[in-house]
Amino acid sequence: MRRYHVTTFGCQMNAHDSERIKGLLEELGLGEAPSADDADVVVFNTCTIREKPDTKLAAYLGEAAARKREHPDRVIAVGGCYAEAQRERIFELYPAVDVAFGPGSIAHLGEWLGAGGHGVTRGRFGLDDRAFAAELPVHNERAFQAWVQVSMGCNSKCSYCIVPSVRGREQSRRPGEILAEVHRLAEQGVKELTLLGQNVNSWGRDLLPEIATEFGELLRACDAVEGIERIRFTSPHPKDFREPVIAAIAECDAVCEHVHLPLQSGSSRLLKAMRRTYTRERYLMLVEKMRAAIPDVAFGTDIIVGFPGETETDFLETLEMVEEVGYDSAFTFVYSPRAGTEAAAMPDQVPHEVKIGRMERLVELTQRIAGERNAARVGRVEQVLVEGPSRTDPSVLRGRTRRNTTVNFTGSARAGELVDVTIDGSTSTTLRGRQESLVMGGL
Ligand code: 5AD
Ligand code: SF4
């Protein structure tokens, strides 16, 4: 049997695309190899959001090309966002690559690899030719948790971001198709869904006037599906948290009290240059509204430091904002110019040392605040979805709270169970605890 191996870079959308790539290759009769070294078809599903994944890929491809010299029939396929961004040059940059394809063209992978994985041809790309990968078979990596793609592409114009040019305009998947998949997953025993879209909470707007719906309604429909205990969604845009979405998060039992709310910058001047379409004040109002509507809500965020023109004053506004909101978790990024984006051509690029210095200060602050937020959970009982043994200590279990914090705890539950855990310790990224013993009513 011919075997494949997929290496995935980037976000959850890409990880989900990899599940589709694997599902498709398995349908073609290939089996999964434990490593790229043992595979006949080696796939890299790439990311290009910042420069770092680009350089990482170069190293991986260098290794794969060297191994291919020893095994000339080995097929190297490169998919995903970097492949799409470099569609004109990819075969020149990396002559060992046999097949390349964009994130919209996964469905065609089989044709290019040839039935059964033989007869390799050079692939193509296709923003013009996008098909919903969501209808392809899935190789589900996790039994109790699943990603569900609700839309693809993005209509925002954030000036730093390459994604709209590689994933195209937004296209929502029809509600009937999404719900059919959710029902199927629930029947298979899935308890936690993560709804995925590049701009997930603007879902549905492009279906108008044919279908009048919005993201809040989709949350309610998923919440009503028997067996689905938890619903998460990523990645949302603050501009699209309208009232019905907030109400749905507040009222649906399964929708978790965790909102990822990408800030990017605390300076209204920079937010404008980033084309984020909200100000610092509007963002704060949204946070207040959500805190009032959703008891005990946890906020996560994404922040960029060193955007072109960022002054010390702008940066201090970001730090202030981090204190004011009190994020439970934060992903922090050094601005990375991406060819073809508006911001890459802006004057006043921030010197590298300044970016690094600000990044260190920001990380220190976000960690201190996350540490305080986690410490405040000590003594509480949290509902935890068990994921398996802890990564560092196999005698301890690992799971996540509804507020999306990882908990390592002592207990005897199985993966996929929902248990109550008393929290007795914390760090800036994790909680520690012990499973509550079951108290039988009346005994
Ligand atoms: N440089 C640095 N960070 C970026 N992001 C997007 N584009 C860039 C870039 N050019 C960050 C944003 C986004 C997250 C997924 O990646 O914070 O929310
Ligand atoms: Fe990377 Fe963005 Fe593509 Fe995800 S959508 S893989 S983060 S470039």
PDB file of C-alpha atoms and ligand atoms in Angstrom, residues 9-14 46-49 80-82 162-163 166-167 198, ligand 2:
ATOM      1  CA  PHE A   9       1.490  24.747   9.483  1.00  0.00           C
ATOM      2  CA  GLY A  10      -0.724  27.639  10.587  1.00  0.00           C
ATOM      3  CA  CYS A  11      -4.189  28.036  12.020  1.00  0.00           C
ATOM      4  CA  GLN A  12      -7.084  25.727  12.904  1.00  0.00           C
ATOM      5  CA  MET A  13      -8.584  26.241   9.457  1.00  0.00           C
ATOM      6  CA  ASN A  14      -5.414  24.802   7.977  1.00  0.00           C
ATOM      7  CA  THR A  46       1.526  25.631   4.449  1.00  0.00           C
ATOM      8  CA  CYS A  47       0.857  29.005   6.074  1.00  0.00           C
ATOM      9  CA  THR A  48       2.130  32.426   5.082  1.00  0.00           C
ATOM     10  CA  ILE A  49       0.622  34.750   7.685  1.00  0.00           C
ATOM     11  CA  GLY A  80      -2.150  25.844   1.612  1.00  0.00           C
ATOM     12  CA  CYS A  81      -1.657  29.574   1.866  1.00  0.00           C
ATOM     13  CA  TYR A  82       2.064  29.836   1.066  1.00  0.00           C
ATOM     14  CA  ILE A 162      -2.249  38.349   3.412  1.00  0.00           C
ATOM     15  CA  VAL A 163      -5.235  36.046   4.030  1.00  0.00           C
ATOM     16  CA  VAL A 166      -4.841  33.760  -0.616  1.00  0.00           C
ATOM     17  CA  ARG A 167      -8.230  32.579   0.596  1.00  0.00           C
ATOM     18  CA  GLN A 198     -11.666  33.315   8.561  1.00  0.00           C
TER      19      GLN A 198
HETATM   20 FE1  SF4 B   2      -1.798  30.744   7.902  1.00  0.00          FE
HETATM   21 FE2  SF4 B   2      -3.763  32.506   7.634  1.00  0.00          FE
HETATM   22 FE3  SF4 B   2      -3.551  30.529   5.925  1.00  0.00          FE
HETATM   23 FE4  SF4 B   2      -4.330  30.046   8.430  1.00  0.00          FE
HETATM   24  S1  SF4 B   2      -5.455  31.240   6.869  1.00  0.00           S
HETATM   25  S2  SF4 B   2      -2.834  28.882   7.288  1.00  0.00           S
HETATM   26  S3  SF4 B   2      -3.061  31.551   9.551  1.00  0.00           S
HETATM   27  S4  SF4 B   2      -2.093  32.200   6.211  1.00  0.00           S
END
